[in-house]
Amino acid sequence: MALLLGPYAEVVLHDAATDRVLAIWNPISGRVPGDPSLLGELDTIEPAGTDVYGPYEKSLADGRRLSCVSAVLRDPDGRSSAVLCVNLDRTPFEHAAAVLQSFAAPTAPPPPALFEQDWTENMRRIIGGFVRTSGRQLEKLSRPQRIAVLAELDSAGILDIRRSAPTVAAALKISRATLYSLLTELKTTRSQP
Amino acid sequence: MALLLGPYAEVVLHDAATDRVLAIWNPISGRVPGDPSLLGELDTIEPAGTDVYGPYEKSLADGRRLSCVSAVLRDPDGRSSAVLCVNLDRTPFEHAAAVLQSFAAPTAPPPPALFEQDWTENMRRIIGGFVRTSGRQLEKLSRPQRIAVLAELDSAGILDIRRSAPTVAAALKISRATLYSLLTELKTTRSQP
DNA sequence: GACATGCCTGGACTCTATGTCCAGACTGGA
DNA sequence: TCCAGTCTGGACATAGAGTCCAGGCATGTC
């Protein structure tokens, strides 16, 4: 697979037991065998049916975005034993697409059609992404981490939506009171760092 | 210009005095000389500086989207006398871009990044679009027309944003009371048509 | 085990935004 | 001139947004 997909795809084999990288081909992310996988709660991402997840999106620290699929490889007895991930660097395609689009595109952003109708989906993606990259369960986040998630949600405009507060609090599994407590802390530390 | 831009661009010359099409080359929109221009309040769209507007976006009934620029050609005395519009069919470019994008794109929509941060921009575009297609000034819309705009704004989620009501009312140049009046009428007629 | 610390929580509370109502003003016809 | 339809500012009731606090529940320390 690594050969077929040329220099733009990274193929990683994870050990599900130790949560570490077993082998890696064409390492875009710079990981080496033995590194922690940070798969976190991959198993619970998509409880629907198959053992193949994705395609979903991940980002590298340098901003490149990857399209990823993962497959769980199971023992004969059914317990998972390894996870195979293929990460494709999208940037070249995005660049080419941007060239084509910009040729005729108005400077105004393409009418965002229906404004992100389902903001709860949006919210869940942000929270889910944080949980996955931080590698800790939602319930076990530290206070600063919770504040960080809130900052993301806030700057994504989620909190400007009517009646969102209770929903957001529920999604973060904290009380409404705590939500506001975190929020004021976020704002004060932002103005006096 | 029509020759240069091949089969994908329509060039139209409008008579500002009679608001009708003077001449048209390569008619994508199917208009012929003598047709009404429906330029509406083009002159007030972008009061900033020059006599060249755009690029902005228009749509055809069949769904194709056009990138458009307009230039006002003035008499020596400074009053406008004609408007030259170039409309470029974006669909071929969009198709090509879509092919490239879909190759590596996750099925999930690309994280709408920052949720349409500036919803007021969004709102103005919807209102502006309505005014332009209806061809009537904002202040002179009929009640059903106002309801129609509100329906668009509503289904775009604008009204689900906190504190949007006063801003929306102001943008529509109606009072807050009227806004709610229109809104209840919209909702009752929608449930009992 | 006793205590201190830090955070979370439910509930009570205040204040602001939302939505409703109405009398009066305005507008475009008959 | 009057009338019907509509818009408006202001008064109001209610729901939602934020704030506050006395507890509760962990964790860590002695």
Short mmCIF file of C-alpha atoms (C1' of nucleotides) in Angstrom, two decimals, chain C:
data_model
loop_
_atom_site.label_atom_id
_atom_site.label_comp_id
_atom_site.label_asym_id
_atom_site.label_seq_id
_atom_site.Cartn_x
_atom_site.Cartn_y
_atom_site.Cartn_z
"C1'" DG C 1 -8.06 8.43 60.31
"C1'" DA C 2 -8.48 13.48 60.41
"C1'" DC C 3 -7.86 17.31 57.87
"C1'" DA C 4 -7.10 20.60 54.04
"C1'" DT C 5 -7.60 21.73 49.16
"C1'" DG C 6 -9.63 22.08 44.85
"C1'" DC C 7 -13.21 21.31 41.89
"C1'" DC C 8 -18.03 20.19 40.69
"C1'" DT C 9 -22.98 20.58 41.55
"C1'" DG C 10 -27.87 21.71 42.39
"C1'" DG C 11 -30.60 25.35 43.55
"C1'" DA C 12 -31.75 30.10 44.38
"C1'" DC C 13 -31.34 34.33 42.55
"C1'" DT C 14 -30.78 38.65 39.30
"C1'" DC C 15 -30.76 40.61 35.00
"C1'" DT C 16 -31.20 40.57 30.15
"C1'" DA C 17 -33.29 38.99 25.95
"C1'" DT C 18 -37.42 37.10 23.84
"C1'" DG C 19 -41.85 37.21 22.47
"C1'" DT C 20 -46.78 39.29 22.97
"C1'" DC C 21 -50.08 42.93 22.98
"C1'" DC C 22 -52.08 47.19 21.98
"C1'" DA C 23 -53.25 52.03 20.93
"C1'" DG C 24 -51.96 55.20 17.76
"C1'" DA C 25 -49.68 56.73 13.24
"C1'" DC C 26 -49.01 56.14 8.51
"C1'" DT C 27 -50.14 54.80 3.57
"C1'" DG C 28 -52.42 53.76 -0.54
"C1'" DG C 29 -56.46 53.20 -2.52
"C1'" DA C 30 -62.02 53.77 -3.19
#
